[in-house]
Short mmCIF file of C-alpha atoms and ligand atoms in Angstrom, two decimals:
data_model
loop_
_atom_site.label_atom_id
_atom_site.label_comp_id
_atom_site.label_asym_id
_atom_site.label_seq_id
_atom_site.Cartn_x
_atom_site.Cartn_y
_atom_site.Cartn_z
CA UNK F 1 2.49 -28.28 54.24
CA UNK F 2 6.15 -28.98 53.52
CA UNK F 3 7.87 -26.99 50.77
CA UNK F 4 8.24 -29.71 48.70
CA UNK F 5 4.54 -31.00 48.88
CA UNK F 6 3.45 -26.96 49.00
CA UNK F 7 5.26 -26.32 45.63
CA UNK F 8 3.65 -29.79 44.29
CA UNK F 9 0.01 -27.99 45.25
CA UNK F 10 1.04 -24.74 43.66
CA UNK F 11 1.72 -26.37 40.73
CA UNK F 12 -1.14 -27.91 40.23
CA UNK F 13 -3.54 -25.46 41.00
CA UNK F 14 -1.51 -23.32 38.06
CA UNK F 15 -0.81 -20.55 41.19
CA UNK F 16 3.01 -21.23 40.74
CA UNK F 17 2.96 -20.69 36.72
CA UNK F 18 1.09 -17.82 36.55
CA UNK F 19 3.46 -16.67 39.87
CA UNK F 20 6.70 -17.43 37.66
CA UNK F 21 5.05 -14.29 35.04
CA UNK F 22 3.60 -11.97 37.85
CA UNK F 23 6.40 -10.54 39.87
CA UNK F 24 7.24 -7.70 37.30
CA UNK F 25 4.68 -5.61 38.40
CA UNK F 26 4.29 -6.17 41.71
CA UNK F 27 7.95 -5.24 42.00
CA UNK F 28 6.90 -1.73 40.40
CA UNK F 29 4.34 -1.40 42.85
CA UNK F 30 1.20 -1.89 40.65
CA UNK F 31 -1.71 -3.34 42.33
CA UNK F 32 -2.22 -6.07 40.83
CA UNK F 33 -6.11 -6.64 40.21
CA UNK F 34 -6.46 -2.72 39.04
CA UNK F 35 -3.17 -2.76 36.59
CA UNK F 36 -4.40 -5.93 34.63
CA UNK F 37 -4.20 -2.77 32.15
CA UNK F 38 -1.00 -2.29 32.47
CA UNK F 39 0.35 -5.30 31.69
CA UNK F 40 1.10 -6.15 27.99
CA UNK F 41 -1.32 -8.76 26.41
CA UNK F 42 1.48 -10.36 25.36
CA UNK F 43 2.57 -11.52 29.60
CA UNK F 44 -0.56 -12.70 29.79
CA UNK F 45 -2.44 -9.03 30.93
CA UNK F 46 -5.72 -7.72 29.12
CA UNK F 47 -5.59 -6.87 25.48
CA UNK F 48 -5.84 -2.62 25.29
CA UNK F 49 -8.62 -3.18 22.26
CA UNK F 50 -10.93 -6.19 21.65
CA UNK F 51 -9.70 -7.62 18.54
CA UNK F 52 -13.42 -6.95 17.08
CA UNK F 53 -13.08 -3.22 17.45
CA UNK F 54 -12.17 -2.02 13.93
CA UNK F 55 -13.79 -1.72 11.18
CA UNK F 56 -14.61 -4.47 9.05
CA UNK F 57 -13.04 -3.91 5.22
CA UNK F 58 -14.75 -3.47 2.78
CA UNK F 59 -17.65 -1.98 4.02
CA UNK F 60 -21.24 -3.07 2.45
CA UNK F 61 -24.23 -1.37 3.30
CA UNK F 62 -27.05 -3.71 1.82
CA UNK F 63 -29.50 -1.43 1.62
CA UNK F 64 -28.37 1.17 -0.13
CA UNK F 65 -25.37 -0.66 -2.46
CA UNK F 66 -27.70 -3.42 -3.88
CA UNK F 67 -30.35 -1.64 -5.73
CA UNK F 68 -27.88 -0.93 -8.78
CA UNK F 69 -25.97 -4.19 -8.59
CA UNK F 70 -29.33 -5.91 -8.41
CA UNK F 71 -30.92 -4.39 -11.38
CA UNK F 72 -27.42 -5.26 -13.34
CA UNK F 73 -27.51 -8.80 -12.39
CA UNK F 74 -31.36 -8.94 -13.35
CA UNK F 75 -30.73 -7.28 -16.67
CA UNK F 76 -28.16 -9.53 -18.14
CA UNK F 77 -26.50 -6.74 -19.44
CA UNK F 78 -23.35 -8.13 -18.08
CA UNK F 79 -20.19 -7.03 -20.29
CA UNK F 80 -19.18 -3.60 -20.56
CA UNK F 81 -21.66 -1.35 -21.25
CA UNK F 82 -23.77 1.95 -19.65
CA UNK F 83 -22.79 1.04 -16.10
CA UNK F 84 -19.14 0.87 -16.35
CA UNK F 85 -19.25 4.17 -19.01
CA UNK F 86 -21.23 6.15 -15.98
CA UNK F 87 -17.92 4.32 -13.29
CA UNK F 88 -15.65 5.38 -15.69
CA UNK F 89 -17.14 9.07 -15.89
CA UNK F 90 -17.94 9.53 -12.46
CA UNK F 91 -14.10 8.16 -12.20
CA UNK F 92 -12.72 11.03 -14.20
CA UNK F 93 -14.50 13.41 -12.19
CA UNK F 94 -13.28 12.39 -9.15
CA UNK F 95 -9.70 12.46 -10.07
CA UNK F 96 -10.10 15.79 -12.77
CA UNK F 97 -8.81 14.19 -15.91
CA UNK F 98 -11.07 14.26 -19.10
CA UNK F 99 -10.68 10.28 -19.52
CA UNK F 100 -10.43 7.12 -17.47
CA UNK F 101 -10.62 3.71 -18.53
CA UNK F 102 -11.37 1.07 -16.59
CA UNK F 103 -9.66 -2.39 -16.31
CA UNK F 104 -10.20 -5.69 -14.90
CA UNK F 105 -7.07 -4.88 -11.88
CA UNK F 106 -4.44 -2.21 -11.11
CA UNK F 107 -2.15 -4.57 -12.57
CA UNK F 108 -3.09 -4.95 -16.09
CA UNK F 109 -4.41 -1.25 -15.82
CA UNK F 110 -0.18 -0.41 -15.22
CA UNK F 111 0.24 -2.80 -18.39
CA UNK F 112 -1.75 -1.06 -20.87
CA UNK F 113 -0.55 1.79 -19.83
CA UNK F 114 3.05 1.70 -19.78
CA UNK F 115 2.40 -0.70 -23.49
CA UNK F 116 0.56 2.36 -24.61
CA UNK F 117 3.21 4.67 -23.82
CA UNK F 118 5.16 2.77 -26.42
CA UNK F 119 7.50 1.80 -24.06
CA UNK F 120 9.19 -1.55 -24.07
CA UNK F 121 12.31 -3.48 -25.01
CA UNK F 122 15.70 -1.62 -24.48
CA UNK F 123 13.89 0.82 -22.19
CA UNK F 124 14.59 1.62 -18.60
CA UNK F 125 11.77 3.11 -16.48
CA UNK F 126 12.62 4.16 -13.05
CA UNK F 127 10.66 3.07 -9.90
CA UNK F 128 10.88 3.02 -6.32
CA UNK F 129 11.87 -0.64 -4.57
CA UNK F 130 9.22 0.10 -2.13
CA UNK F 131 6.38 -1.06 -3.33
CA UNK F 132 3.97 -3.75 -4.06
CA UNK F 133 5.21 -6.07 -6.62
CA UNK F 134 2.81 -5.57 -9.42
CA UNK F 135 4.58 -2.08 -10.09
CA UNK F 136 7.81 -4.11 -11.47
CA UNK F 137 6.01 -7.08 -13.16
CA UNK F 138 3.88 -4.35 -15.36
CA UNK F 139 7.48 -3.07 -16.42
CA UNK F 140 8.77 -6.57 -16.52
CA UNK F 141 5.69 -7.53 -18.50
CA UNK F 142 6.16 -4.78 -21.52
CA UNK F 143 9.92 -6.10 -21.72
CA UNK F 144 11.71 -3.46 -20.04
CA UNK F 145 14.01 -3.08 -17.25
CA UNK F 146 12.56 -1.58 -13.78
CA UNK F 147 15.51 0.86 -12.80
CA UNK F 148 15.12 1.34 -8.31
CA UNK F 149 16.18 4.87 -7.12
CA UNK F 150 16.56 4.41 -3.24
CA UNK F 151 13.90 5.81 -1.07
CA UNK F 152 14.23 8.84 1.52
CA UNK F 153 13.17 6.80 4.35
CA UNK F 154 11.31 9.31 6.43
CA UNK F 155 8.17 9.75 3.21
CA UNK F 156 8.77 6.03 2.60
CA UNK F 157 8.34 7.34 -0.85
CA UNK F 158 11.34 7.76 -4.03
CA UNK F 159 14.07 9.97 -3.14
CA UNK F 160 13.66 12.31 -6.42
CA UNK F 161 17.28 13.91 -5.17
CA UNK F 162 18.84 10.21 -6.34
CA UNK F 163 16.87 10.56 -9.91
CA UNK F 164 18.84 11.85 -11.85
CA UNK F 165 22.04 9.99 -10.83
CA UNK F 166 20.01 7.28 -12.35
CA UNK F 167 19.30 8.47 -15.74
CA UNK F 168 21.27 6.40 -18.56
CA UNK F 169 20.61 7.02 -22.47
CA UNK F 170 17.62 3.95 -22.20
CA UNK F 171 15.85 5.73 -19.94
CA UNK F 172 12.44 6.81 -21.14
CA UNK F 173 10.06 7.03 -18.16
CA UNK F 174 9.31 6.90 -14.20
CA UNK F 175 7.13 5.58 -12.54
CA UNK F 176 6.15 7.36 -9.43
CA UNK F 177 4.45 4.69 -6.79
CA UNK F 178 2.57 6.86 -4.38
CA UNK F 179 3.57 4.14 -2.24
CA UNK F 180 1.14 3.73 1.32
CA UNK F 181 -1.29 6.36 0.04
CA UNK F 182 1.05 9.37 0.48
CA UNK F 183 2.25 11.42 -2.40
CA UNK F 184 5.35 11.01 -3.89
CA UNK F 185 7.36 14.58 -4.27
CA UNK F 186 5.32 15.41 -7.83
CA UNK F 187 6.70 18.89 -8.06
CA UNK F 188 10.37 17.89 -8.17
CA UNK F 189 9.34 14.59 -10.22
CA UNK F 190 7.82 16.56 -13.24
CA UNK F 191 10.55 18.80 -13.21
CA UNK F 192 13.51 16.08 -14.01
CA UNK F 193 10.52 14.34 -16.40
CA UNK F 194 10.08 17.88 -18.49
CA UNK F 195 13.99 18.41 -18.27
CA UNK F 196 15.08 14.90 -19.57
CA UNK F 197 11.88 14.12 -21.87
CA UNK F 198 10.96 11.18 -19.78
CA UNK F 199 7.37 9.71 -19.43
CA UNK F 200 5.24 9.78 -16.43
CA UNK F 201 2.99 7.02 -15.21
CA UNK F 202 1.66 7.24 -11.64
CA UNK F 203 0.86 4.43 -10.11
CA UNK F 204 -1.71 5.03 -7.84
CA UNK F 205 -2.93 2.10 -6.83
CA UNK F 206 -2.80 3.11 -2.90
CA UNK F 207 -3.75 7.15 -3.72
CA UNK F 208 -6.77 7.75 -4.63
CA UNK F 209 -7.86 11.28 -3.90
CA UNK F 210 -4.86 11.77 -2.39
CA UNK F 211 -3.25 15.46 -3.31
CA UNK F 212 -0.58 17.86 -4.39
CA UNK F 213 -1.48 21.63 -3.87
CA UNK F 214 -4.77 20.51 -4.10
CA UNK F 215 -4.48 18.53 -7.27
CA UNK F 216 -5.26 14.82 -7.16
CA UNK F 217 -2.09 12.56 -7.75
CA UNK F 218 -2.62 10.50 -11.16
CA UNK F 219 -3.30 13.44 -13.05
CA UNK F 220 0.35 14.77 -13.08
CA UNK F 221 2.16 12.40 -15.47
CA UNK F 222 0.66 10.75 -18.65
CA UNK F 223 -1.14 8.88 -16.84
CA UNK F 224 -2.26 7.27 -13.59
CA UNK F 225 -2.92 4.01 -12.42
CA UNK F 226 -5.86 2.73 -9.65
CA UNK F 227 -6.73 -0.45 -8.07
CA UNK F 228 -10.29 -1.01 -6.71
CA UNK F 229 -8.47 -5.11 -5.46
CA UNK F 230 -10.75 -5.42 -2.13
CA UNK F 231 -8.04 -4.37 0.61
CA UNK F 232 -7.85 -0.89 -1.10
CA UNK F 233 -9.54 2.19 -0.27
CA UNK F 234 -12.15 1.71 -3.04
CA UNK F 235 -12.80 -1.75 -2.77
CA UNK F 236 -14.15 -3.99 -5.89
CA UNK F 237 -12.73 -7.28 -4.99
CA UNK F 238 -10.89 -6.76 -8.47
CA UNK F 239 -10.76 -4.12 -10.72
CA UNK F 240 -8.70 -0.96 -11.75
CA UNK F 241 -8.54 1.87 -14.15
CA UNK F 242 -6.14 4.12 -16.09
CA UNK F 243 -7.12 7.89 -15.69
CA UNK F 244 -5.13 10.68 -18.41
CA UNK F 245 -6.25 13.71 -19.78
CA UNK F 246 -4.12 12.53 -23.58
CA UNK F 247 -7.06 11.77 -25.73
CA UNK F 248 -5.27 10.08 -28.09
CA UNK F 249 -3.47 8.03 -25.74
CA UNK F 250 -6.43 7.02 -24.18
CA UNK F 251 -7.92 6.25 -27.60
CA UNK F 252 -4.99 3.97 -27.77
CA UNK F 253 -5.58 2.26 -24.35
CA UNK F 254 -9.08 1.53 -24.89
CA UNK F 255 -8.19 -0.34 -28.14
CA UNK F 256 -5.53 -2.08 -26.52
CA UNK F 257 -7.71 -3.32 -23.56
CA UNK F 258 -10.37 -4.87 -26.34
CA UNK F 259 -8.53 -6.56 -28.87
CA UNK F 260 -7.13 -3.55 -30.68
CA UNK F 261 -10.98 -2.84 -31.99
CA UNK F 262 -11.07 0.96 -32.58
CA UNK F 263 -12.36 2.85 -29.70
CA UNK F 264 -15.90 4.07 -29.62
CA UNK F 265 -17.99 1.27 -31.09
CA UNK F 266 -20.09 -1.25 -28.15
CA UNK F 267 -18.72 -4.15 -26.75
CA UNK F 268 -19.38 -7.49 -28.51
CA UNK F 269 -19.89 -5.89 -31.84
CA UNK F 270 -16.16 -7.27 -34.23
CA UNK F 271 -17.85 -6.17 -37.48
CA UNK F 272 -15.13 -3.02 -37.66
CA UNK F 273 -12.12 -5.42 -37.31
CA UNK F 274 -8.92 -4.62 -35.03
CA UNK F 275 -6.69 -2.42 -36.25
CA UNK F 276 -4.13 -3.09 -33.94
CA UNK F 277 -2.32 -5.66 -32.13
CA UNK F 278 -4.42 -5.84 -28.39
CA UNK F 279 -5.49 -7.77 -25.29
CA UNK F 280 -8.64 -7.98 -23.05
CA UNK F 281 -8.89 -7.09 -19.89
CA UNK F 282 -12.37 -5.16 -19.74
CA UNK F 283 -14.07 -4.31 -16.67
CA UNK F 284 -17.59 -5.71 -16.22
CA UNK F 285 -20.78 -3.88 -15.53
CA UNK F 286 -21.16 -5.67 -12.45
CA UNK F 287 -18.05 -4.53 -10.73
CA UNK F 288 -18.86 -0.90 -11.77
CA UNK F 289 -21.96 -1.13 -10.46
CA UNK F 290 -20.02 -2.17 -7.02
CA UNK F 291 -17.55 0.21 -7.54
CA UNK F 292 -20.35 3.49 -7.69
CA UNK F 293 -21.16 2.38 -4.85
CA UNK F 294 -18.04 2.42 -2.59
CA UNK F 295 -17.57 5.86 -4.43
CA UNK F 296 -20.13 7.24 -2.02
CA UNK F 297 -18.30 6.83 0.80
CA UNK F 298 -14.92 7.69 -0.64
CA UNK F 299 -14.33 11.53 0.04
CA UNK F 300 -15.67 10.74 3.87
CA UNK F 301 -13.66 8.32 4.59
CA UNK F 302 -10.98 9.96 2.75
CA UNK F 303 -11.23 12.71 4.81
CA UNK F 304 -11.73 10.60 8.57
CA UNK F 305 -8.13 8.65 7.20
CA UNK F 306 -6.74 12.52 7.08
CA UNK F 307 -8.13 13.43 10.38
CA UNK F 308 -7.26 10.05 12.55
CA UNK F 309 -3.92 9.79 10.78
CA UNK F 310 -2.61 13.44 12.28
CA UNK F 311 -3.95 12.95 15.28
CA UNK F 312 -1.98 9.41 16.18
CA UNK F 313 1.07 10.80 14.48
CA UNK F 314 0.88 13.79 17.19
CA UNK F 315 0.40 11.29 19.90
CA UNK F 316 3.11 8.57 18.20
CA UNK F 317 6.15 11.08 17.73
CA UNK F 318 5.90 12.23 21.68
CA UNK F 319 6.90 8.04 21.76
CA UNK F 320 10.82 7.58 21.83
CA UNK F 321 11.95 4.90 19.07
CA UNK F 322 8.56 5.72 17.14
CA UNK F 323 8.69 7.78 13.70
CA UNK F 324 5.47 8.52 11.97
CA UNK F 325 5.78 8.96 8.22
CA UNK F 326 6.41 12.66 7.08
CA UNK F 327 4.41 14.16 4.29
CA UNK F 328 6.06 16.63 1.75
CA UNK F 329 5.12 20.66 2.29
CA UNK F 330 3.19 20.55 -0.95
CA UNK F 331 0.73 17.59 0.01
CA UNK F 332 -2.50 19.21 0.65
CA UNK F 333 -4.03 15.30 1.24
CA UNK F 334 -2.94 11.64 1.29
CA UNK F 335 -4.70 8.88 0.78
CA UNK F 336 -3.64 7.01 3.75
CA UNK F 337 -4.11 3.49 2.26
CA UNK F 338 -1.93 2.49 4.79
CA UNK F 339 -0.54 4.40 8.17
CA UNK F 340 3.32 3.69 8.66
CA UNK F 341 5.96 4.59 10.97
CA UNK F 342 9.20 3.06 11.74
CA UNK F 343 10.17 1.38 14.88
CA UNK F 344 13.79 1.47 16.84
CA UNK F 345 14.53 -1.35 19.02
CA UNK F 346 17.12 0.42 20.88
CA UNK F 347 14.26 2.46 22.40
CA UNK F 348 12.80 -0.35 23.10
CA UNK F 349 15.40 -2.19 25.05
CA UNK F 350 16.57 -4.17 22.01
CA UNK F 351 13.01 -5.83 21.63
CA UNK F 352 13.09 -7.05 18.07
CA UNK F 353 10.40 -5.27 15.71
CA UNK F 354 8.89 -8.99 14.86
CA UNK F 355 8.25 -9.15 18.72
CA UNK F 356 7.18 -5.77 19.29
CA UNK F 357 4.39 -6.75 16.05
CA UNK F 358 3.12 -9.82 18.00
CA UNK F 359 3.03 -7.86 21.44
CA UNK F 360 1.10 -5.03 19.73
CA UNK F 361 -0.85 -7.42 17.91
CA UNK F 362 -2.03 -8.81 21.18
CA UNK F 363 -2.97 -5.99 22.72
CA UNK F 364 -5.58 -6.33 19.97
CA UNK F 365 -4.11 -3.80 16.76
CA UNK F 366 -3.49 -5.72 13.59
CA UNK F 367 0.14 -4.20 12.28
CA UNK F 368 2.50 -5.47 10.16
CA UNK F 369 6.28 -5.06 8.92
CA UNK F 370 5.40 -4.33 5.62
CA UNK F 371 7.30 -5.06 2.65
CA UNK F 372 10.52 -6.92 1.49
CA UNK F 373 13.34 -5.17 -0.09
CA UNK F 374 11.87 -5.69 -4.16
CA UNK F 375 15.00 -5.17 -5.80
CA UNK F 376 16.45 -8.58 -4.72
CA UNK F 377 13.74 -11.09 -5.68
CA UNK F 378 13.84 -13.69 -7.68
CA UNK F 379 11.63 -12.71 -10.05
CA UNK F 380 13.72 -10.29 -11.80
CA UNK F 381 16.83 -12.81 -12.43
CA UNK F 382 14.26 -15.57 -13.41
CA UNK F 383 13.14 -13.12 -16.03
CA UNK F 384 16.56 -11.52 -17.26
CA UNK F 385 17.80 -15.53 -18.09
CA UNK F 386 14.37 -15.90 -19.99
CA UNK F 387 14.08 -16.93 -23.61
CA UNK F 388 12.63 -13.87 -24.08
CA UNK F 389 14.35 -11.49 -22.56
CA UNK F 390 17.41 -12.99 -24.56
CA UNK F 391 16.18 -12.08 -27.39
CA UNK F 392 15.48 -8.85 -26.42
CA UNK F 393 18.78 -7.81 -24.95
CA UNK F 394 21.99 -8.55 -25.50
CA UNK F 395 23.85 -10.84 -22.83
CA UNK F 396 26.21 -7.85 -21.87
CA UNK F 397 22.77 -5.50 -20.86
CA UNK F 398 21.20 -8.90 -18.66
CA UNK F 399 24.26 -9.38 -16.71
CA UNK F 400 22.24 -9.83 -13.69
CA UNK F 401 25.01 -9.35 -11.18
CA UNK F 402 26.30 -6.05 -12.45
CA UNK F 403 22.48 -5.14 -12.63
CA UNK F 404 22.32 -6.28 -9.00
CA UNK F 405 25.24 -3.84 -8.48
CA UNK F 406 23.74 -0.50 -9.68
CA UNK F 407 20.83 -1.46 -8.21
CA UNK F 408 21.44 -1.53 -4.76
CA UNK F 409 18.73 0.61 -2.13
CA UNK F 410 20.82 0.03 1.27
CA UNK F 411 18.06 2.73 2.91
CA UNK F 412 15.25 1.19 1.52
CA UNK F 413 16.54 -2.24 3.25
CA UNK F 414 16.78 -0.61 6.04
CA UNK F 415 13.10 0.73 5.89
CA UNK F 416 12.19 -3.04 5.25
CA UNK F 417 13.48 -3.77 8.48
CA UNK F 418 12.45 -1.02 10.32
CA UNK F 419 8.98 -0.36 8.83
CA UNK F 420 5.58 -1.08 10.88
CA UNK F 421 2.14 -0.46 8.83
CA UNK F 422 -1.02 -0.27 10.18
CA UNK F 423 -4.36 -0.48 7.59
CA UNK F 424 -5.87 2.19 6.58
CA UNK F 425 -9.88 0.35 8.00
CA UNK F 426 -7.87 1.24 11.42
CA UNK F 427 -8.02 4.48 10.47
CA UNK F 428 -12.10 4.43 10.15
CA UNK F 429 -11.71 4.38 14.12
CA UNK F 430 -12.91 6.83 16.87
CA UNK F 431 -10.53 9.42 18.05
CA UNK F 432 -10.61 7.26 21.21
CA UNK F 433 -8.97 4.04 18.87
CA UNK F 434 -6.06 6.37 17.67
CA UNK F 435 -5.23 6.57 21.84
CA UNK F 436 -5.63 3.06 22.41
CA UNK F 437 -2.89 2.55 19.71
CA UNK F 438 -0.54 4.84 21.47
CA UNK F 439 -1.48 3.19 24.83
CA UNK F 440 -0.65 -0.33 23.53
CA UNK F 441 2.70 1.31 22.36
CA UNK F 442 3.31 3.36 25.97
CA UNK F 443 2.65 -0.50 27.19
CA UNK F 444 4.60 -2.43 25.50
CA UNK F 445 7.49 0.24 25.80
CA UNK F 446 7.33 0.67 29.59
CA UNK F 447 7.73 -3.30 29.75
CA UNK F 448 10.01 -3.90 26.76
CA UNK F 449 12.40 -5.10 28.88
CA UNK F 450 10.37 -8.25 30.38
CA UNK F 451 8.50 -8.35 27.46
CA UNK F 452 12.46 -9.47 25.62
CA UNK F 453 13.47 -11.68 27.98
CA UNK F 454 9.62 -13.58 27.22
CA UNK F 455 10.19 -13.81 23.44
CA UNK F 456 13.82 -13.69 23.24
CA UNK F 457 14.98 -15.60 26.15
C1 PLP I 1 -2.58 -3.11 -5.57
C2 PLP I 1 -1.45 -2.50 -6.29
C3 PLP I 1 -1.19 -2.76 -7.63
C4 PLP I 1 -1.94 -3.77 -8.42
O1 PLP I 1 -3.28 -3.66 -8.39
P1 PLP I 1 -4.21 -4.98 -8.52
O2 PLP I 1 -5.56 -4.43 -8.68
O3 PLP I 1 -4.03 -5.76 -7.26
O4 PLP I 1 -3.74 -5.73 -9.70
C5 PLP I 1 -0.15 -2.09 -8.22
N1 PLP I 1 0.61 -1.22 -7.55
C6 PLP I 1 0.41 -0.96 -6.25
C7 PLP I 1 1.29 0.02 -5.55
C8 PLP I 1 -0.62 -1.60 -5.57
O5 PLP I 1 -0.79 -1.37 -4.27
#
């Protein structure tokens, strides 16, 4: 064949394509039908883990989940009633605090809260800007002002050292986000509270049963905050609940959650008339019934999340360019609603982290980069130049670019960029899953350099 006619053939029979991607590693010397391992999904080699592996979230096990949801649905007894008191019990227990009251989301469960703690216009709370939005709009929502201390980058969590720095005469409260499922630094965050009279609310939306010297987080401040939303680690679809041990407060709560009727009497019955100003946002008995049952499985799982999360971390960290989270000394448990490290390109031959998420994502393990810096949004401007928040403040205290000043979190922009999460239903895996992580990683290290030049020609 001449060349010319030889290279037409090639090309059509797809040999010259797939030789334009091969030569990498045949020049290291792999053979090349054995090392179809070695070569990164993402150049066309076989995926480390079949993308069906993991563990499907949530989990449902018909059998033994639908007896009590059944016998709620057949019973019409569908507003609040004995099924969501037993939830709400069985709730407290689990955490240690003498109350909990549930809510129909995390988000509204932060709301009541922080509007129970009498907090709201002309107060500053203090938060971390890592973390999910709904932290800031339940501040936003009572009408006060969401102060961001920057975060230590290595716990991913507040940096309590930058706290008090923070403090101004307005503030009245922080709000500890045990962001990812790991604990925030409690110890240290109760001390500044206690020192400068400032309320704690925990929101704990990623944490449950997660621990400081061996008591849960959510029972340290005021109160805490839980989601049971259907990616978290008890999963409801929605759902959330407010756990304290302040009676009073929680008296307070439960009014507010049912349209300020007094707390005590049954659902449905308005005969004692509302004493104070309230909402509703009450959990249904259908959801609790849903929610006993992912309880079951909680403090197992819990404790596989524990187990698989040190073990990849002591495989990750041997990996240049690869830092697992740290914990603080006095976490005796996380919750591990999420399993983060963060990533250096230059370890990686400059490969960007967006191209080192879709080359692990082909090797078949579903990461992300996480979140956005918070503290820049758009939300929080749209809501300082609102009607209302006019009213509330004066034009001085809403001047969103000085507020943009003081507010600045260069590490925790840098943690937005450098961040890679995996979810926590990865962490349900074998022993054997935790290594095929780190092999995808060896992988796509050893061929970062080809693997650049593919996405980032
Ligand atoms: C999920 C979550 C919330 C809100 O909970 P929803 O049930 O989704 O309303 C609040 N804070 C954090 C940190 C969360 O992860």
């Amino acid at each position: 064949m001449k060349s010319a006619k030889r290279r037409q053939f090639l090309m059509q029979s797809g040999i010259l394509s797939a030789a334009a991607v091969i030569p990498f590693w045949q020049k290291k010397g792999f053979p090349t039908r054995s090392s179809n391992q070695q070569i990164p999904a993402i150049l066309g080699g076989k995926s480390t883990i079949q993308a069906n592996n993991w563990i499907k979230w949530p989990i449902w096990d018909a059998e033994k989940d639908e007896k009590l949801l059944l016998e709620v649905m057949r019973s019409g007894v569908w507003s609040r009633a004995q099924v969501v008191n037993q939830f709400e019990k069985a709730w407290a227990d689990t955490i240690g605090t003498k109350r909990c009251l549930t809510s129909v989301n995390g988000t509204q469960a932060l709301i009541v809260a922080i509007n129970q703690a009498k907090l709201g216009p002309g107060d500053e709370i203090l938060v971390t800007p890592y973390t999910f939005v709904a932290s800031i709009q339940a501040i936003l929502a009572n009408g006060c002002i969401p102060v961001f201390v920057d975060v230590n980058p290595e716990t991913f969590q507040m940096d309590t050292h930058k706290i008090e720095a923070k403090i101004s005469k307005r503030t009245k409260a922080i709000l500890p986000v045990h962001i990812l499922g790991l604990p925030c630094d409690m110890i240290h965050i109760m001390a500044i509270a206690n020192k400068h009279q400032l309320i704690v609310i925990e929101d704990t939306c990623q944490a449950p049963l997660a621990e400081i010297n061996h008591q849960k987080v959510g029972s340290f401040g005021l109160a805490g905050c839980f989601s049971f939303q259907n990616s978290k680690n008890i999963a409801i679809g929605e759902g959330g609940a407010i756990v304290s041990n302040d009676h009073d407060f929680m008296d307070r709560c439960y009014s507010f959650h049912n349209l300020g009727l007094p707390f005590g009497i049954a659902t449905g019955s308005i005969n004692s008339g509302s004493f104070m100003q309230g909402t509703k946002v009450r959990f249904t008995e259908y959801q609790a019934a849903i929610g006993l049952a992912q309880l079951t499985r909680l403090e197992s799982q819990t404790q596989t999340r524990n187990e698989r999360a040190a073990y990849l971390s002591s495989l990750l960290k041997t990996i240049k360019g690869i830092l697992p989270y740290q914990l603080y000394p006095s976490v005796t448990r996380a919750a591990f609603h999420l399993y983060p490290f963060r990533y250096n390109p230059a370890e990686f031959k400059g490969l960007s982290r967006a191209h080192f998420l879709q080359a692990l994502q082909a090797e078949g393990v579903p990461c992300s980069g996480g979140y956005t810096a918070l503290n820049t949004q758009a939300f929080i401007q749209e809501t300082f130049e609102s009607k209302h928040f006019k009213k509330l403040y004066s034009s001085s205290e809403l001047k969103y670019s000085t507020y943009m000043e003081q507010n600045q979190c260069p590490l925790n922009d840098q943690l937005c960029q450098e961040a890679v999460w995996f979810t926590q239903n990865l962490l349900l895996g074998s022993k054997e899953d935790m290594e095929l992580i780190f092999h995808s990683i060896q992988k796509i290290q050893r061929e970062a350099e080809v693997i650049k030049k593919k996405l980032q020609p």
